[in-house]
Amino acid sequence: MPRFSIIVPCFKVQGFLAECLDSVLEQSYRDIEVIAVDDCSPDGCGAILDEYAARDPRVKALHLPENAGLGRARNAGMPHATGDYLFFLDSDDTLTPGALRAMADRLDETSDPDVLVFDYARTYWWGGTRRNVLAHVLAQAGDGTFTVDEHPEILDLLMVVWNKVYRREFVREGGFEFPPGYYEDTPWTFPVMLSAGRIAALDRICLNYRQRRQGNILSTTSRKHFDIHDQYERVFAFVDSRPELASWRPYLHRKMGEHCLDILAKPDRLPPKDKGEFFRRTAEMFRTHKPADATVDGELRLLEGGYPAYVLRRQAGRAAGEAERRALLVRKAAAGRVKRGYAAAHARRSLDPDLAVYSAFSHRGVLGDPAAVYRKAREIAPHLRGVWVVRSEEEAAELPDGVEYVLLDSLPYRRVTARATFFVNNVNWPGTLVKRPGSVHIHTHQGTPLKYMAADLLAKPGARHGVDVPQMLRRADRWDYSLVANRHSELVWERAYPCHFTSARTGSPRNDVLVGARPEDGAAFRERHGIPADHTVVLYAPTRREYRRGGHVDRVDLARFAADLGEDHTLVVRLHPSLATGPARGLGLADLHRRGVLVDATDELHVEDVMLASDVLVTDYSALMFDYANLDRPIVVHADDWPAYTASRGAYFDVTAEPPGHVSRSYRELAWLLASGSWCDEESTRLRASFRTRFCEFDDGRAAERVVRTLMLGESMPSPAPVVRVPGPATGHDVLTRSS
């Protein structure tokens, strides 16, 4: 008996069907059967199913004699199912890698619940991907099982059949089946969820929900959308037959009204001549099933009036929206005039020589190089007033005690930026910030560059997508100093940013804590995440890919990697910051962290703490390797797609030819390096020493002090490199001389 019976109804999807089936059959978890139902499809679906059934015994192809519709095609597949769980997969959707293994593990973990609800992502025909916006509902469901009474928010998720798997015996005992017509998921999902005694949630993206440009049944203009009324009648009939579910009638009554009004409001669903009839049918049903104590508010009140009133309300809403849009444009124009006037007024005031403004990572908080400079300035130059720019009150709430801040683009922000002498940032300031004569802009960057940056992106159209290079360079024209940790960075920044600045060979301030670090410096991170003191901590830090929209590519199976490392190792994963809020973490990382398989350190504010807690870094092409080299700990470069990466993004040197440690070209090589101990052998030490000599040249543990003393206070201080004078690309300023 297989664990999963995957029922795939097929109708006019020949262009997508093979991809769907491959996503199932190529899963690492193989205890499955696939029951593919050809719903008398007029295209080549039937032949495709027969081909798959002939070469894979797990596939059974059923051919219906006439078109039955999606719901009845699913029904036709159920009697042939022998698995523990039923999974209804639409034939134009796909499973994500590792999805079935994650489902099976979660079912085992929760002792076979009636229903398991998992997450999905919408994948658009133009290449975009967006995670379910209600994914937090799954995360908040907890580790155990529950009922809808205990966690009613679960019903806020998209009420479809394909984001769940169902215990087959539970379905059989409940007599659940799909009705004919459109919206067949509604009278299946509500009865199933309300009846389930044990529901579990899996906070992991297991399915890619394809958003087709054309061909979506529900986007077809037709009277078949009237089926929604019959489907909700079935839901109410089910609830009426179960007195214990009576308390759900107000919720279902409201849901029905909202669902029908949503269909009515969409321009591509109903023929215009039928909209009045649809409204009247909905209003009648709304009155018929209204509970005695039901509250009717918001847009639902329209169902208690007539269709003409509804039309007027919709027209008024559109008119109000247009008026608000125009008013917003007027307010923006007025605000712009006020800002320009304010800036002009403050331009006549003298600069405050003791005021410094800081920002990091697009105003996210006290982080990175600017944070190191800020802390050192408070220590050795307490007369300097440091003010941080943050983008919202949420970021402000995370600031350390005693840190003065202003919100981006607020009146206080305009005041301090109009009078500040020093500006320290690792990302360009907004274009609206005007550089005043006498102000000093110190740009720290975000590390040593491996991949192409700024003007060099002009030759890489894929990597340049969405990047306004000319605007980037105009903002960089405000820099006075560009901090560098090595001569490589100095040459790259002067090439990538052909602007007027002086390269300052200070080292990277954020790396001061890494230079000469002690073994105990990472103890706090380990303790916070429950990592045993005797474990070898492997930090895996992949970067984004420009050859894939969204930037995320699964290069390593994290669950397998963690298992292959062994019980005396802990895998710590830190995604590139640009991937932190996308779907990448939902594709298994968050679930593996919850289960204790690994540690997800993506949200750790201070990456230095993560590095200090680790024993070895495994990365592909992340700039983190240059910082990590200061620790003089082993580094492994996993370069299985180096040609594709360099072709799409470009690189300033071949890191596989001049690596900081051993290089793996496949996962098998990577696993062998870690298992054999070669990651820390003599060759690894030799490669790392050469890499450190080249890329940690100016990092001596005093970079932050050097920035404060030489660039802000105008004092002298020993240089970390023998050459002191460094001409900028278009200036003759000395590195130790403040620009005017």
XYZ file of C-alpha atoms in Angstrom, residues 32-703:
672
model
C 3.426 6.725 -4.371
C 0.947 5.786 -7.053
C -0.283 8.193 -9.719
C -3.819 7.816 -11.011
C -4.019 10.027 -14.080
C -7.523 10.549 -15.452
C -7.942 11.516 -19.099
C -11.240 13.424 -18.989
C -11.893 12.707 -22.668
C -9.402 15.426 -23.543
C -9.480 16.409 -27.250
C -5.709 17.033 -27.364
C -2.769 14.692 -26.748
C -3.245 14.230 -22.987
C -4.390 10.624 -23.328
C -1.354 9.610 -25.353
C 0.993 11.341 -22.919
C -0.566 9.451 -20.009
C -0.207 6.136 -21.827
C 3.478 6.858 -22.464
C 4.125 7.568 -18.785
C 2.134 4.514 -17.674
C 4.151 2.299 -20.043
C 7.501 3.327 -18.604
C 6.664 3.801 -14.892
C 4.634 1.141 -13.052
C 3.565 3.715 -10.476
C 1.389 5.444 -13.101
C -2.087 4.202 -13.995
C -3.906 5.915 -16.867
C -7.711 6.052 -16.893
C -9.614 7.191 -19.988
C -13.170 8.449 -19.461
C -15.593 7.796 -22.363
C -16.975 11.335 -22.190
C -16.010 14.624 -20.598
C -17.177 14.602 -16.974
C -15.624 17.800 -15.632
C -12.905 18.339 -13.064
C -14.823 17.187 -9.991
C -16.198 13.989 -11.492
C -12.811 13.150 -13.023
C -11.380 13.254 -9.515
C -14.227 11.027 -8.346
C -13.397 8.564 -11.123
C -9.861 8.253 -9.820
C -10.736 7.663 -6.163
C -11.961 4.031 -6.421
C -8.596 3.068 -7.913
C -6.639 4.632 -5.042
C -4.944 2.290 -2.568
C -2.702 4.765 -0.731
C -2.941 5.989 2.839
C -3.520 9.553 1.629
C -5.277 11.106 -1.333
C -3.672 14.046 -3.095
C -5.620 15.797 -5.874
C -3.073 17.515 -8.115
C -4.209 19.717 -10.985
C -2.429 18.754 -14.188
C -1.011 22.212 -14.928
C 0.569 22.592 -11.471
C 3.844 21.106 -10.245
C 5.315 19.834 -7.008
C 8.407 21.510 -5.607
C 11.528 19.353 -5.066
C 11.313 17.424 -1.805
C 7.610 18.171 -1.320
C 6.420 14.573 -0.879
C 9.216 13.777 1.565
C 8.273 16.825 3.627
C 4.600 15.799 3.594
C 5.421 12.229 4.589
C 7.659 13.382 7.428
C 4.977 15.751 8.716
C 2.332 13.015 8.588
C 4.596 10.720 10.594
C 5.363 13.529 13.017
C 1.653 14.149 13.674
C 0.571 10.468 13.711
C -1.529 10.435 10.547
C -4.036 13.295 10.839
C -7.234 13.388 8.784
C -5.997 16.340 6.733
C -2.589 17.914 6.149
C -2.621 21.510 4.830
C 0.536 22.756 3.107
C 1.685 25.953 1.457
C 1.979 26.905 -2.208
C 3.357 29.649 -4.429
C 1.769 31.259 -7.451
C 4.018 30.964 -10.492
C 3.127 33.386 -13.275
C 3.404 32.812 -17.008
C 5.817 35.753 -17.262
C 8.244 34.126 -14.798
C 7.352 35.693 -11.464
C 6.759 33.746 -8.254
C 4.754 34.900 -5.234
C 4.243 32.963 -2.046
C 0.798 32.566 -0.534
C 0.241 35.804 1.408
C -1.422 33.879 4.250
C 1.515 31.533 4.834
C 1.740 32.808 8.402
C -1.521 30.980 9.174
C 0.324 27.690 8.682
C 3.291 28.824 10.753
C 0.972 29.814 13.603
C -0.827 26.454 13.615
C 1.823 24.882 15.837
C 3.560 21.531 15.816
C 0.611 19.336 16.753
C -2.852 18.766 15.340
C -6.001 20.839 15.726
C -9.591 21.264 14.580
C -11.137 24.247 12.807
C -12.735 25.219 16.132
C -9.293 25.424 17.703
C -7.644 27.208 14.758
C -10.425 28.798 12.654
C -7.903 30.922 10.756
C -7.104 27.828 8.695
C -10.335 28.479 6.785
C -8.989 31.851 5.678
C -6.635 30.031 3.323
C -7.617 29.560 -0.280
C -10.456 27.038 -0.162
C -9.161 24.660 -2.804
C -8.621 20.925 -2.797
C -5.008 20.814 -4.014
C -3.269 22.452 -1.023
C -4.099 19.478 1.199
C -3.745 15.708 1.420
C -6.545 13.600 2.932
C -6.474 10.326 4.827
C -8.227 7.948 2.476
C -10.179 6.134 5.193
C -11.402 9.483 6.550
C -12.676 10.403 3.063
C -14.334 7.004 2.622
C -16.028 7.078 6.028
C -17.263 10.628 5.440
C -18.617 9.772 2.001
C -16.974 12.885 0.544
C -17.044 13.346 -3.224
C -16.962 16.139 -5.754
C -20.161 17.542 -7.300
C -20.427 18.553 -10.956
C -19.996 22.119 -12.142
C -17.685 25.046 -11.492
C -16.355 25.771 -7.969
C -16.481 22.065 -7.126
C -13.786 22.590 -4.472
C -16.195 24.582 -2.268
C -18.612 21.760 -1.287
C -15.654 19.430 -0.802
C -13.321 21.613 1.237
C -15.743 23.098 3.765
C -17.368 19.757 4.741
C -13.989 18.017 4.895
C -12.345 20.698 7.031
C -15.346 21.068 9.363
C -15.529 17.290 9.821
C -11.832 16.616 10.380
C -11.004 15.604 13.936
C -7.279 16.112 13.468
C -5.712 18.625 11.073
C -1.982 19.298 10.709
C -0.199 22.146 8.956
C 3.046 22.151 6.988
C 4.676 25.561 6.625
C 6.432 24.662 3.395
C 5.823 25.476 -0.267
C 4.996 22.082 -1.728
C 3.184 23.143 -4.896
C 3.626 25.679 -7.665
C 0.182 26.999 -8.589
C 0.474 27.935 -12.250
C -1.136 31.244 -13.224
C -1.862 30.744 -16.899
C -2.111 33.637 -19.298
C -5.093 31.951 -20.951
C -7.016 28.754 -20.441
C -7.991 29.089 -16.781
C -11.532 27.729 -16.533
C -12.619 30.197 -13.871
C -11.437 33.118 -16.011
C -13.794 32.096 -18.811
C -16.795 34.372 -19.314
C -19.795 32.083 -18.959
C -23.112 31.491 -17.199
C -21.446 28.471 -15.609
C -20.333 30.783 -12.811
C -23.919 30.551 -11.575
C -22.851 27.105 -10.314
C -21.473 28.822 -7.221
C -24.996 29.085 -5.828
C -25.603 25.345 -6.113
C -22.248 24.619 -4.538
C -22.993 26.720 -1.462
C -26.445 25.132 -1.238
C -24.605 21.828 -0.882
C -22.436 23.294 1.872
C -25.472 24.559 3.806
C -27.225 21.204 3.342
C -24.201 19.444 4.793
C -24.139 21.744 7.821
C -27.903 21.296 8.312
C -27.357 17.531 8.443
C -24.796 17.911 11.235
C -26.327 19.762 14.221
C -22.909 19.960 15.866
C -21.794 22.292 13.031
C -24.610 24.818 13.477
C -22.245 27.388 14.978
C -20.494 27.663 11.597
C -23.574 28.931 9.767
C -22.829 32.675 10.338
C -19.280 32.196 9.024
C -20.436 30.268 5.948
C -23.235 32.769 5.309
C -20.726 35.606 5.243
C -18.228 33.612 3.187
C -20.879 32.818 0.593
C -21.838 36.476 0.229
C -18.233 37.616 -0.108
C -17.419 34.873 -2.617
C -20.388 35.660 -4.849
C -19.754 39.408 -4.760
C -16.139 38.737 -5.691
C -17.255 36.751 -8.747
C -19.702 39.501 -9.702
C -17.017 42.191 -9.430
C -14.524 40.419 -11.695
C -14.835 41.680 -15.294
C -14.045 38.329 -16.958
C -16.475 36.010 -15.190
C -20.098 36.785 -16.068
C -21.647 37.984 -19.341
C -22.720 41.615 -18.726
C -26.361 40.830 -19.518
C -26.423 38.149 -16.779
C -24.919 40.170 -13.922
C -28.275 41.475 -12.692
C -29.671 37.955 -12.495
C -26.557 36.734 -10.682
C -26.907 39.515 -8.121
C -30.582 38.727 -7.521
C -29.877 34.989 -7.125
C -27.110 35.780 -4.661
C -29.278 38.215 -2.678
C -32.100 35.683 -2.458
C -29.721 32.990 -1.230
C -28.207 35.449 1.238
C -31.644 36.160 2.729
C -32.664 32.495 2.780
C -29.631 31.309 4.729
C -29.163 34.335 6.970
C -28.947 33.201 10.621
C -31.191 35.041 13.047
C -28.297 36.701 14.858
C -26.063 37.336 11.828
C -24.379 40.720 11.497
C -24.383 42.207 8.007
C -21.843 44.957 7.453
C -19.441 46.342 4.887
C -20.031 45.463 1.255
C -22.398 42.642 2.236
C -25.041 45.275 2.967
C -25.389 45.683 -0.788
C -27.053 42.268 -0.890
C -29.914 43.665 1.182
C -30.657 46.250 -1.523
C -31.358 46.034 -5.240
C -29.081 45.574 -8.218
C -29.359 49.261 -9.324
C -28.061 50.318 -5.917
C -25.180 47.862 -6.268
C -24.273 49.273 -9.697
C -24.375 52.848 -8.374
C -22.172 51.866 -5.443
C -19.639 50.259 -7.756
C -19.604 53.303 -10.030
C -19.228 55.597 -7.033
C -16.378 53.461 -5.747
C -14.534 53.710 -9.050
C -15.108 57.468 -9.167
C -13.868 57.832 -5.591
C -10.784 55.796 -6.423
C -9.982 58.018 -9.380
C -10.529 61.147 -7.274
C -8.219 59.789 -4.584
C -5.586 59.008 -7.206
C -5.715 62.555 -8.531
C -5.661 63.992 -5.005
C -2.597 61.873 -4.202
C -0.782 63.294 -7.227
C -1.653 66.804 -6.076
C -0.449 66.068 -2.534
C 2.802 64.597 -3.851
C 3.428 67.660 -6.002
C 2.719 69.955 -3.058
C 4.956 67.907 -0.774
C 7.731 68.112 -3.351
C 7.461 71.904 -3.413
C 7.562 72.012 0.395
C 10.644 69.749 0.482
C 12.452 71.847 -2.093
C 11.599 75.003 -0.205
C 12.717 73.437 3.062
C 15.991 72.298 1.520
C 16.618 75.746 0.061
C 15.993 77.370 3.431
C 18.363 75.025 5.266
C 20.991 75.360 2.567
C 21.557 78.873 3.921
C 22.327 77.508 7.400
C 25.816 76.367 8.327
C 26.678 72.696 8.662
C 26.953 71.191 12.115
C 30.566 69.901 12.308
C 29.604 67.423 15.037
C 26.576 65.841 13.346
C 26.900 62.479 11.595
C 24.072 60.612 9.870
C 24.213 56.825 9.428
C 22.283 54.253 7.431
C 22.778 50.622 6.453
C 21.141 48.142 4.104
C 18.482 50.576 2.854
C 17.705 51.950 6.320
C 17.188 48.625 8.138
C 18.999 49.507 11.366
C 22.350 49.640 13.154
C 24.173 47.119 10.988
C 27.316 46.393 9.007
C 30.199 48.796 8.460
C 28.216 51.935 9.373
C 27.352 50.350 12.743
C 31.021 49.620 13.458
C 31.963 53.219 12.610
C 29.091 54.550 14.756
C 30.116 52.497 17.793
C 33.756 53.501 17.482
C 32.783 57.185 17.098
C 30.750 57.007 20.319
C 33.797 55.529 22.041
C 36.596 57.831 20.879
C 34.653 60.916 19.719
C 31.611 61.225 22.011
C 31.126 64.845 20.955
C 29.987 63.586 17.536
C 26.208 63.250 17.489
C 25.226 60.144 15.541
C 21.709 59.871 14.088
C 20.429 56.773 12.270
C 17.977 56.813 9.380
C 15.447 53.947 9.476
C 12.617 53.284 7.069
C 9.786 52.569 9.521
C 8.765 52.409 13.162
C 9.147 48.616 12.952
C 12.879 48.990 12.284
C 13.082 51.719 14.929
C 11.647 49.353 17.549
C 14.574 46.974 16.917
C 17.257 49.621 17.520
C 19.514 49.263 20.571
C 18.685 51.429 23.574
C 19.969 54.964 23.384
C 20.246 55.160 19.595
C 18.926 58.408 18.145
C 17.035 57.969 14.897
C 14.818 59.652 12.327
C 12.355 58.078 9.923
C 13.212 58.253 6.246
C 11.691 61.250 4.453
C 10.204 62.689 7.635
C 10.607 66.325 8.735
C 13.294 65.367 11.311
C 15.082 63.446 8.550
C 15.172 66.537 6.351
C 16.451 68.611 9.274
C 19.405 66.379 10.146
C 20.393 65.654 6.549
C 20.313 69.368 5.740
C 22.840 70.186 8.478
C 24.941 67.043 8.921
C 28.634 67.145 8.041
C 29.200 63.375 7.892
C 27.174 60.764 6.009
C 28.070 57.087 6.469
C 26.202 54.455 4.445
C 26.745 51.084 2.765
C 23.938 51.710 0.244
C 23.443 54.884 -1.764
C 21.387 57.645 -0.179
C 18.051 58.559 -1.823
C 18.311 60.690 -4.924
C 16.461 63.537 -3.181
C 19.314 64.056 -0.712
C 21.366 67.049 -1.857
C 25.072 67.018 -1.040
C 26.080 70.333 0.442
C 29.575 71.802 0.036
C 31.685 70.818 3.007
C 29.755 67.645 3.817
C 31.689 64.370 3.829
C 30.095 61.235 2.374
C 31.770 57.996 3.430
C 30.634 54.966 1.461
C 31.509 51.652 3.069
C 30.119 49.238 0.436
C 28.893 45.779 1.490
C 32.037 43.749 1.059
C 34.651 42.789 -1.489
C 33.194 42.438 -4.999
C 33.368 39.151 -6.866
C 30.403 39.658 -9.191
C 29.991 42.617 -11.545
C 28.647 45.815 -10.026
C 27.284 49.205 -11.146
C 28.635 50.353 -14.544
C 30.013 46.896 -15.285
C 26.438 45.604 -15.317
C 25.836 47.526 -18.542
C 27.365 44.578 -20.379
C 25.116 42.085 -18.555
C 21.483 42.824 -19.488
C 20.101 39.980 -17.389
C 21.840 41.124 -14.236
C 21.006 44.752 -15.016
C 17.256 44.025 -15.117
C 15.531 46.458 -12.757
C 18.758 48.350 -11.996
C 18.986 52.006 -13.004
C 22.739 52.239 -13.490
C 22.861 55.947 -14.494
C 20.844 56.880 -11.402
C 23.127 54.690 -9.281
C 26.161 56.569 -10.574
C 24.543 59.977 -10.028
C 24.038 59.033 -6.389
C 27.624 57.797 -6.153
C 28.807 61.191 -7.402
C 28.188 62.379 -3.827
C 30.829 60.057 -2.347
C 33.983 61.599 -0.914
C 35.507 58.356 0.324
C 35.146 54.753 -0.755
C 36.397 52.326 1.898
C 38.402 49.354 0.665
C 39.817 46.271 2.374
C 42.199 45.342 -0.439
C 43.669 46.625 -3.690
C 41.326 44.408 -5.687
C 38.323 46.306 -4.289
C 40.052 49.609 -4.923
C 40.483 48.841 -8.626
C 36.994 47.396 -9.019
C 35.161 50.275 -7.366
C 37.040 52.834 -9.432
C 36.075 50.931 -12.579
C 32.485 50.165 -11.573
C 31.825 53.679 -10.203
C 33.522 56.220 -12.507
C 32.803 59.051 -10.063
C 34.691 61.663 -8.024
C 35.836 59.992 -4.807
C 38.985 58.943 -2.997
C 39.671 55.311 -2.190
C 40.444 54.981 1.513
C 42.570 51.993 2.451
C 41.041 51.624 5.863
C 39.920 48.006 5.877
C 36.308 46.975 6.486
C 35.060 48.257 9.862
C 32.573 45.408 10.327
C 35.446 42.922 10.088
C 37.259 44.321 13.124
C 35.455 41.769 15.313
C 36.621 38.942 13.039
C 40.311 39.845 13.078
C 41.894 37.940 15.926
C 38.542 36.452 17.001
C 38.584 34.008 19.920
C 36.838 30.602 19.848
C 34.401 31.659 22.570
C 33.171 34.692 20.597
C 30.471 32.604 18.877
C 29.152 31.007 22.074
C 26.136 33.328 22.372
C 24.804 32.370 18.931
C 25.302 28.671 19.622
C 23.532 28.906 22.951
C 20.647 30.899 21.477
C 20.020 28.211 18.874
C 20.680 25.220 21.089
C 23.826 24.085 19.263
C 25.967 21.751 21.398
C 29.373 23.176 22.245
C 31.178 20.157 20.780
C 29.419 20.286 17.396
C 31.189 21.299 14.228
C 29.118 24.141 12.793
C 28.923 24.283 8.998
C 27.708 27.640 7.708
C 26.105 27.420 4.263
C 25.659 30.840 2.636
C 24.417 30.700 -0.977
C 24.022 33.831 -3.075
C 21.323 34.800 -5.588
C 21.341 33.890 -9.276
C 20.644 36.369 -12.055
C 19.803 33.617 -14.535
C 16.630 32.797 -12.601
C 13.826 35.312 -12.053
C 13.525 35.910 -8.338
C 17.164 34.940 -7.788
C 16.620 31.682 -5.879
C 17.938 28.370 -7.158
C 18.115 25.216 -5.038
C 21.691 24.065 -5.570
C 21.846 21.797 -2.500
C 19.242 19.521 -0.899
C 19.468 20.947 2.621
C 17.867 17.978 4.380
C 20.273 15.586 2.690
C 23.236 17.865 3.395
C 22.370 18.073 7.095
C 21.987 14.286 7.291
C 25.232 13.626 5.416
C 27.178 15.876 7.782
C 26.446 13.512 10.665
C 25.098 13.767 14.189
C 28.094 15.701 15.537
C 27.603 18.542 13.044
C 25.082 21.377 12.847
C 24.178 22.954 9.528
C 23.486 26.694 9.689
C 21.958 28.317 6.597
C 21.972 32.011 5.798
C 20.282 33.075 2.572
C 21.255 36.175 0.630
C 19.349 39.171 2.127
C 17.490 39.743 -1.152
C 15.924 36.269 -0.816
C 14.869 36.590 2.826
C 11.313 37.778 2.156
C 10.648 35.768 -1.009
C 9.507 32.174 -1.437
C 12.984 30.677 -0.913
C 12.538 29.959 2.794
C 9.147 28.384 2.212
C 10.671 25.760 -0.065
C 11.799 23.681 2.898
C 14.185 25.872 4.888
C 11.596 27.131 7.388
C 10.214 23.627 7.957
C 13.671 22.107 8.435
C 14.471 24.829 10.965
C 11.221 24.146 12.842
C 12.042 20.443 12.993
C 15.560 21.074 14.273
C 17.220 19.574 11.198
C 19.222 22.758 10.695
C 19.382 26.372 11.869
C 17.979 29.111 9.634
C 20.096 32.176 10.397
C 18.732 34.339 7.591
C 17.014 36.714 10.024
C 20.049 37.178 12.269
C 20.694 40.909 12.215
C 24.428 40.594 12.693
C 26.059 38.212 10.247
C 29.311 38.599 12.169
C 27.767 36.606 15.045
C 26.863 33.809 12.636
C 30.373 33.665 11.222
C 31.981 33.680 14.658
C 29.844 30.704 15.697
C 30.855 28.554 12.706
C 33.826 26.296 12.067
C 33.710 26.195 8.273
C 31.997 28.213 5.538
C 30.421 26.523 2.528
C 29.380 29.055 -0.081
C 29.097 29.421 -3.795
C 29.920 32.965 -4.834
C 28.831 35.030 -1.837
C 30.982 38.013 -0.874
C 30.780 36.632 2.654
C 33.840 34.504 1.833
C 36.078 37.599 1.823
C 34.948 38.621 5.306
C 35.084 35.043 6.598
C 38.695 34.726 5.494
C 39.630 37.089 8.335
C 38.746 34.307 10.766
C 41.355 32.059 9.147
C 38.879 29.167 9.212
C 38.272 26.716 6.354
C 36.159 27.724 3.351
C 34.701 25.424 0.705
C 33.476 26.884 -2.591
C 30.590 24.939 -4.151
C 30.795 25.971 -7.812
C 28.514 23.543 -9.630
C 27.075 26.281 -11.878
C 30.052 28.637 -12.222
C 29.839 28.925 -16.044
C 26.132 29.831 -15.911
C 26.713 32.262 -13.053
C 29.538 34.120 -14.754
C 27.700 34.206 -18.074
C 24.671 35.869 -16.481
C 26.241 38.076 -13.811
C 29.929 38.367 -14.639
C 32.864 38.005 -12.229
C 36.037 40.015 -11.676
C 38.182 36.908 -11.266
C 37.810 33.142 -11.428
C 37.203 32.093 -7.824
C 37.483 28.442 -8.852
C 41.063 29.059 -10.037
C 42.044 31.265 -7.080
C 39.838 29.882 -4.302
C 39.981 30.351 -0.526
C 39.813 26.576 -0.087
C 38.741 23.425 -1.842
C 36.242 23.681 -4.720
C 33.417 21.201 -5.336
C 31.757 20.863 -8.740
C 28.916 18.578 -7.650
C 27.058 17.711 -4.487
C 28.874 14.367 -4.389
C 32.212 16.198 -4.278
C 30.914 18.578 -1.612
C 29.705 15.740 0.613
C 33.034 13.911 0.166
C 35.044 17.000 1.148
C 33.078 17.367 4.377
C 32.974 13.638 5.210
C 36.651 12.929 4.473
C 38.033 15.858 6.454
C 39.699 17.322 3.365
C 37.969 20.627 4.023
C 40.576 21.349 6.701
C 43.689 19.680 5.276
C 47.059 21.283 4.480
C 46.000 22.211 0.959
C 42.981 24.028 2.353
C 45.287 25.965 4.685
C 47.634 26.871 1.835
C 44.822 28.120 -0.399
C 43.296 30.134 2.422
C 46.611 31.786 3.290
C 47.061 32.973 -0.292
C 43.470 34.238 -0.406
C 43.872 36.100 2.912
C 47.045 37.780 1.720
C 45.235 39.160 -1.298
C 41.804 40.034 0.058
C 42.322 40.774 3.779
C 45.240 43.085 3.074
C 43.983 46.160 4.943
C 41.902 44.427 7.625
C 43.967 44.773 10.797
C 41.207 45.090 13.413
C 41.396 48.900 13.540
C 39.368 49.838 10.464
